[in-house]
Coordinates of C-alpha atoms in Angstrom, one line a residue:
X139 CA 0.0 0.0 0.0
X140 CA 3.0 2.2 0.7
X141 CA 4.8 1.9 -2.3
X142 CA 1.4 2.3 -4.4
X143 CA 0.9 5.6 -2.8
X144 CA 4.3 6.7 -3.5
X145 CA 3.8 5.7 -6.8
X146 CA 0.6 7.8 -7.1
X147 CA 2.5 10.8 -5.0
X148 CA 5.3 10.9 -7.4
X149 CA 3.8 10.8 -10.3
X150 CA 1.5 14.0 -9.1
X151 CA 4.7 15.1 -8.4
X152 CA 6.1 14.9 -12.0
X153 CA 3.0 15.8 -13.2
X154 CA 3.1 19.3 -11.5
X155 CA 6.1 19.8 -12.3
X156 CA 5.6 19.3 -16.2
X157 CA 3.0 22.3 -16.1
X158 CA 0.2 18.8 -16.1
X159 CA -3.4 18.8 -14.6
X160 CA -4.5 15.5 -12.3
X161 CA -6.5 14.6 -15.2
X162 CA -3.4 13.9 -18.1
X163 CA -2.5 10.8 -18.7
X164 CA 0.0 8.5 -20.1
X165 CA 0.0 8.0 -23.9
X166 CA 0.0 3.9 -23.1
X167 CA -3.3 4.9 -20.5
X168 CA -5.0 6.9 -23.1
X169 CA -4.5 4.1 -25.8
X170 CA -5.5 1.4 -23.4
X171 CA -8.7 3.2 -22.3
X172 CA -9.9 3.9 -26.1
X173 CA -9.3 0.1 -27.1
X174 CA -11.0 -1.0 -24.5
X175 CA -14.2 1.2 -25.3
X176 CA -13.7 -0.4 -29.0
X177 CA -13.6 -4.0 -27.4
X178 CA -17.0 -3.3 -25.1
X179 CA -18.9 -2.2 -28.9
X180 CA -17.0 -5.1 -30.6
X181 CA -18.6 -7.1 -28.4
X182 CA -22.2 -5.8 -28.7
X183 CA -22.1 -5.8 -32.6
X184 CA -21.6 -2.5 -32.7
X185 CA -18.6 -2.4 -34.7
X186 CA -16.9 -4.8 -36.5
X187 CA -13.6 -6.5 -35.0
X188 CA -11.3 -5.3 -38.2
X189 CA -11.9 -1.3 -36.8
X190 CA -10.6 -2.3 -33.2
X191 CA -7.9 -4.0 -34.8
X192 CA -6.7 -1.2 -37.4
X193 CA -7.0 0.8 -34.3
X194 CA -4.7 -0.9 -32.2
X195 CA -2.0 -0.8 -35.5
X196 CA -2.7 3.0 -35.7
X197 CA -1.6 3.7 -32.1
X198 CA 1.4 1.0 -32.6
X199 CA 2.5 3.1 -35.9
X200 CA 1.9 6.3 -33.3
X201 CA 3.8 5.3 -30.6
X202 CA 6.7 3.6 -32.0
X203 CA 7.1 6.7 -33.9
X204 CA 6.8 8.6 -30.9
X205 CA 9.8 6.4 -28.9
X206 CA 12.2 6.7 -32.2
X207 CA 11.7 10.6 -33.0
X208 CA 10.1 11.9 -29.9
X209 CA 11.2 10.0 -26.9
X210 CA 10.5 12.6 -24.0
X211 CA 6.7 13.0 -25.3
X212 CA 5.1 10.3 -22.3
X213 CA 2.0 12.1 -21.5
X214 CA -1.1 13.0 -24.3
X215 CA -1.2 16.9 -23.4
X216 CA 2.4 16.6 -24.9
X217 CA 1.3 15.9 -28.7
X218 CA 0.7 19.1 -30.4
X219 CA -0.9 19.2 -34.2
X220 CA 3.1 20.3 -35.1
X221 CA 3.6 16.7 -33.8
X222 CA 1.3 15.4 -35.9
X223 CA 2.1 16.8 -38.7
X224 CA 5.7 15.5 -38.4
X225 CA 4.2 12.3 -37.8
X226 CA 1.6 12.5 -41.3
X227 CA 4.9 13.3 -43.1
X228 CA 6.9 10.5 -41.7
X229 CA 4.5 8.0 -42.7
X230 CA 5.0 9.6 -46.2
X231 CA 8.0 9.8 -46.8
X232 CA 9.6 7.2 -44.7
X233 CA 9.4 3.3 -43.6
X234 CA 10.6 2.6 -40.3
X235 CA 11.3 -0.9 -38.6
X236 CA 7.7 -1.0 -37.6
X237 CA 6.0 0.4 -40.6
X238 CA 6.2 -2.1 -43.4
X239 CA 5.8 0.6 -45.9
X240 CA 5.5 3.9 -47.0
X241 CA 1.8 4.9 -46.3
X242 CA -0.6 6.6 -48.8
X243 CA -2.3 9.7 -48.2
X244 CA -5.5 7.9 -47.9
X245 CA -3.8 5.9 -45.8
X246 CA -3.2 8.3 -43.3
X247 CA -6.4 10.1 -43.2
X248 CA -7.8 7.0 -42.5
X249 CA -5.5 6.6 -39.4
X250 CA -6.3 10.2 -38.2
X251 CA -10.0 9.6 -38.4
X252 CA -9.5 6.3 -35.7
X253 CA -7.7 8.9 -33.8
X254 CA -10.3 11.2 -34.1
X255 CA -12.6 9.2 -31.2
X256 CA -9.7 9.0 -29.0
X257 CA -8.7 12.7 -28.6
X258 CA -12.6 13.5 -28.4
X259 CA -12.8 11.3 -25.8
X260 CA -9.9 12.5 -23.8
X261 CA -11.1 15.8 -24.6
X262 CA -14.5 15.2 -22.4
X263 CA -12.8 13.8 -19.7
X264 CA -10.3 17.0 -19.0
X265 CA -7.3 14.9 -19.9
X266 CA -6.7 17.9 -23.1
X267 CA -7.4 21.4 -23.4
X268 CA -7.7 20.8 -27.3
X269 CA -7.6 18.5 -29.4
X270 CA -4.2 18.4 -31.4
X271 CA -5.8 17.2 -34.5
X272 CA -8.5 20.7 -34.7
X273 CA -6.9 23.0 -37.6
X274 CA -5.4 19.6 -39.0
X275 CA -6.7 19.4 -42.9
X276 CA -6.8 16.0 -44.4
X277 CA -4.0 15.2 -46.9
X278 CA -5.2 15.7 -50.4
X279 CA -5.9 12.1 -51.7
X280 CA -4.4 12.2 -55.5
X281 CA -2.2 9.2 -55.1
X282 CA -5.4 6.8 -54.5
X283 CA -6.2 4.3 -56.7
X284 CA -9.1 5.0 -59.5
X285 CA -12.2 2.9 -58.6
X286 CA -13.8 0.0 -60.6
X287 CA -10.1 -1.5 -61.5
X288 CA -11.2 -5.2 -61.6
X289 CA -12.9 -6.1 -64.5
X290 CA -15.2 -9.8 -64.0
X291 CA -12.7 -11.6 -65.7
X292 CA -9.8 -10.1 -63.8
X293 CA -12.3 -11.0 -60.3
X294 CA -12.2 -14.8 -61.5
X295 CA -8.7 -15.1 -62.4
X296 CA -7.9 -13.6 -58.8
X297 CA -10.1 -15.8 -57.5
X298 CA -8.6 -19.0 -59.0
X299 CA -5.8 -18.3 -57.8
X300 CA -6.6 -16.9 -54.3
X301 CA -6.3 -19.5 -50.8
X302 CA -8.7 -21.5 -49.9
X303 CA -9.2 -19.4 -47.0
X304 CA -9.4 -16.3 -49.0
X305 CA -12.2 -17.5 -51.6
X306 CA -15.4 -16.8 -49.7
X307 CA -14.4 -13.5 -49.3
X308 CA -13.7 -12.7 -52.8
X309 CA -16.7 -14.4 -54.1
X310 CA -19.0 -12.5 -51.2
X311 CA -17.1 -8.9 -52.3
X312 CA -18.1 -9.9 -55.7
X313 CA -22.0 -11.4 -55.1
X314 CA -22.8 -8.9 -52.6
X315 CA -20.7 -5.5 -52.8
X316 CA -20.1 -6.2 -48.4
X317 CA -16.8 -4.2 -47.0
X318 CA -14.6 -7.0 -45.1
X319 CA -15.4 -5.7 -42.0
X320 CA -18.9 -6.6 -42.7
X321 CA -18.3 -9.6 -44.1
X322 CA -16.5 -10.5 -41.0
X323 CA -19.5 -9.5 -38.5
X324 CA -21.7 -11.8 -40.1
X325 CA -23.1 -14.6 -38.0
X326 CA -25.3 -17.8 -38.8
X327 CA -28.5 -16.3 -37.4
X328 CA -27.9 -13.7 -40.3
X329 CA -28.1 -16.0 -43.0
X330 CA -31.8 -17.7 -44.2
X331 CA -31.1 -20.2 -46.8
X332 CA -34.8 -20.5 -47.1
X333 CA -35.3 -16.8 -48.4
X334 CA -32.1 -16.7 -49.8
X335 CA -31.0 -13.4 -48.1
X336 CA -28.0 -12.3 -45.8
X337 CA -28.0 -9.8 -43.6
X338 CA -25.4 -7.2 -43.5
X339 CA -24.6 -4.8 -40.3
X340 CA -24.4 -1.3 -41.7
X341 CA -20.7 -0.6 -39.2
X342 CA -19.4 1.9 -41.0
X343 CA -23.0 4.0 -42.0
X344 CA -25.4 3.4 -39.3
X345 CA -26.5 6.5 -37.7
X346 CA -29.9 5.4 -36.0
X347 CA -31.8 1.4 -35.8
X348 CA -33.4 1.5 -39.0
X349 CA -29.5 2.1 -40.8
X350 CA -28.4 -0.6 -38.8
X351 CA -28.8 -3.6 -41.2
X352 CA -29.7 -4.1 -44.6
X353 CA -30.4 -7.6 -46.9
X354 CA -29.1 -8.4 -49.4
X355 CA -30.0 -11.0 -52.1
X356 CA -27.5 -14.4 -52.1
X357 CA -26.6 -15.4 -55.3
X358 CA -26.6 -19.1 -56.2
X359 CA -22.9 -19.3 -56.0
X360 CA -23.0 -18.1 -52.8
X361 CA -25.3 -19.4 -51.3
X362 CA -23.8 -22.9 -52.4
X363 CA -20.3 -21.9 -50.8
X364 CA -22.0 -20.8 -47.8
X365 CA -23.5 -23.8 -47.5
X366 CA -20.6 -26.0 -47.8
X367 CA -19.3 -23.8 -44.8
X368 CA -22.4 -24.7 -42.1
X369 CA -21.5 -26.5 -39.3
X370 CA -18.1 -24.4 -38.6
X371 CA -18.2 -21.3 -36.5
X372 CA -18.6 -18.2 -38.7
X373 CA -19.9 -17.9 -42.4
X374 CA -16.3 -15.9 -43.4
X375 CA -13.4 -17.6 -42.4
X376 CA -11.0 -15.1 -39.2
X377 CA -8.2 -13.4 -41.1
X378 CA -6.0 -10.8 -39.4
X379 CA -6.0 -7.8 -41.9
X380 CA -2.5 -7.8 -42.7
X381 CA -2.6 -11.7 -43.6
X382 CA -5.9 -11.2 -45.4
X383 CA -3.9 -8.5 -47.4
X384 CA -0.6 -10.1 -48.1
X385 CA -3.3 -13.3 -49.2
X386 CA -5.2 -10.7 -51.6
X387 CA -2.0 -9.2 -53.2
X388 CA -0.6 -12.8 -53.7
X389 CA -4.1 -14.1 -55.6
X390 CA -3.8 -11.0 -57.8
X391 CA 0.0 -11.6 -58.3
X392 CA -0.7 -15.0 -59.2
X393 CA -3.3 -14.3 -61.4
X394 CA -1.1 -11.9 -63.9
X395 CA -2.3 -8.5 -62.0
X396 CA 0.8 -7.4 -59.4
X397 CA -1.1 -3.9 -60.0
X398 CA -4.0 -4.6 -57.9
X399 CA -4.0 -4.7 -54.5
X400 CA -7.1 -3.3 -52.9
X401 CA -9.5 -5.7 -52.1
X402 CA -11.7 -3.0 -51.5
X403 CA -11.9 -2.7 -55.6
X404 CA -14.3 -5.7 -55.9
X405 CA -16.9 -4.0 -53.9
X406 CA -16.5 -1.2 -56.8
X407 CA -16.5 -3.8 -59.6
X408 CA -19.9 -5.1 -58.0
X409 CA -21.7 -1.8 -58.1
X410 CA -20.1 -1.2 -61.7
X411 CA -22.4 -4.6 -63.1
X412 CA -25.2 -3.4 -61.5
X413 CA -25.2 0.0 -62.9
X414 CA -23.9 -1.7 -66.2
X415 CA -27.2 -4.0 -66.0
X416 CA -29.5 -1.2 -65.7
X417 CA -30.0 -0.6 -61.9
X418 CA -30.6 3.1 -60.7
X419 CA -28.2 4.6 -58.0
X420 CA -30.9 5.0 -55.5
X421 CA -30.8 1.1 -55.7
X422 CA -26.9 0.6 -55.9
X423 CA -27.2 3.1 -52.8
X424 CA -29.1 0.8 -50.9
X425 CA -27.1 -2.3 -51.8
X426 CA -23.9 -0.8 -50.7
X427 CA -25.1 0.7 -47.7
X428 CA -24.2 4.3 -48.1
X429 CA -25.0 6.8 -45.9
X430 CA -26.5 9.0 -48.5
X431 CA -27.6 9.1 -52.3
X432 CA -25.2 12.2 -52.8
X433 CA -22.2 9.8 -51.7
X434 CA -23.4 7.0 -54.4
X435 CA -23.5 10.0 -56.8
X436 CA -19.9 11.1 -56.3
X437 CA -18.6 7.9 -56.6
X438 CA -20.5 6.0 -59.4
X439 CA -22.1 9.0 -60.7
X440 CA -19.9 9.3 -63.7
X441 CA -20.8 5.5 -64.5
X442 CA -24.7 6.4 -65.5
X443 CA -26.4 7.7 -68.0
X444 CA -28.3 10.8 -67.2
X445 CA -31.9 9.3 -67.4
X446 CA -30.8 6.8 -64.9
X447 CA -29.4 8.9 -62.1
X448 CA -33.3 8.5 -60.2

């Protein structure tokens, strides 16, 4: 009890000194606290287990950044939007032991909107006076990859040559436009063979019940492969992201296309058939799950005719 107390007294102590309030905390405390609170929604189907585990490699790029360039920043008050901004640009221009690559602008606004949550968060609890990433723009996005890139035959070449492991998601990207993260929050209970539906958990768009879910149609195919995978514990097989990835990247290298490596693309190349069969965007809208009809419009709006926009 003693030495617990001392503990706490001293690190008071460094804290005052350091200019600190009671309420700052470590940057290991704050990143602990914000996973956790990820965890608890992962857990109630709230959000799909991929986000809490990009977090978690966000605040790992963070941090070991942090020790390597910045070893004397311990505490959250002490990372400034000047730190940030070195840190944007390091991921840009650099690769570090712990960052297997360069990182795309897209990339990186990606990793500053998982941040996002966690200064907010700190912000309401007094641990910041401001939030480091207000006054932050996002990093204009030229070097992303067109949309639409896979073509169907390029989709069944990759998939030919993809894992075994890695087929049910290709074919479900292509049959049914899902992200991966929603893919991977599908359960059993969400799947009716005898209506021949699936349902999908609207993670990334929800904003109220009714956005929470939506059904999609299974094609044959799928339904067939989904099928032959009852009994075992999840419709889509558990990949860690970087594995699923690497697998992705390899399938396309094997099938002649080194280019592509988003998996993310299929989705594209599903909404691309339907508005190449004749759907309307409000429909493609509700098949991908979008927030809005606007941000169907700015993606696939160039792919339609103008009597077909409706």
């Amino acid at each position: 009890i003693a030495q617990e107390r001392l503990r706490r007294f001293t690190e008071q102590e460094e804290r005052a000194r350091a200019g600190l309030g009671t309420g700052d905390l470590y940057i290991d405390e704050w990143r602990a606290a914000h996973l956790e609170r990820l965890a608890s929604r992962v857990s109630l189907g709230d959000l799909a287990p991929s986000t809490l585990e990009r977090a978690s490699e966000v605040f790992a790029h963070l941090e070991g950044w942090l020790k390597a360039e910045h070893p004397g920043v311990r505490r959250l008050s002490q990372i400034t939007p000047e730190i940030l901004r070195a840190y944007r640009l390091a991921r840009r221009v650099r690769r570090l032991p712990h960052w297997r690559q360069k990182a795309k602008a897209k990339t990186i606004n990606t990793e500053m909107l998982l941040l996002s949550p966690a200064f907010k968060a700190a912000l309401r609890a007094g641990a910041l006076a401001r939030n480091p990433l207000d006054g932050l723009s996002p990093l204009k996005e030229r070097d992303s990859e067109e949309t639409g890139t896979i073509t169907p035959d390029m989709a069944r070449a990759i998939l030919d040559n993809a894992e075994e492991r890695m087929k049910p998601y290709i074919l479900a990207a292509l049959l049914t436009g899902a992200r991966r993260g929603e893919l991977w929050a599908v359960r059993w209970q969400d799947v009716d063979f005898k209506a021949g539906t699936v349902r999908i958990q609207n993670i990334k768009t929800a904003r109220s019940g009714e956005t929470r879910y939506r059904t999609l149609p299974l094609h044959p195919r799928l339904k067939e492969s989904l099928k032959e995978r009852r009994g075992l514990v999840s419709p889509w097989p558990r990949i860690p992201p970087e594995t699923f990835a690497r697998l992705f990247r390899r399938a396309c290298a094997s099938a002649g296309y080194p280019d592509v490596t988003r998996f993310h693309d299929l989705r594209h190349t599903f909404a691309s058939l339907l508005l190449q069969n004749g759907e309307s965007l409000t429909y493609v809208k509700e098949q991908m799950g979008h927030s809005s009809i606007q941000v169907t419009v700015d993606i696939y709006g160039h792919l339609v005719p103008g009597g077909n926009r409706a």
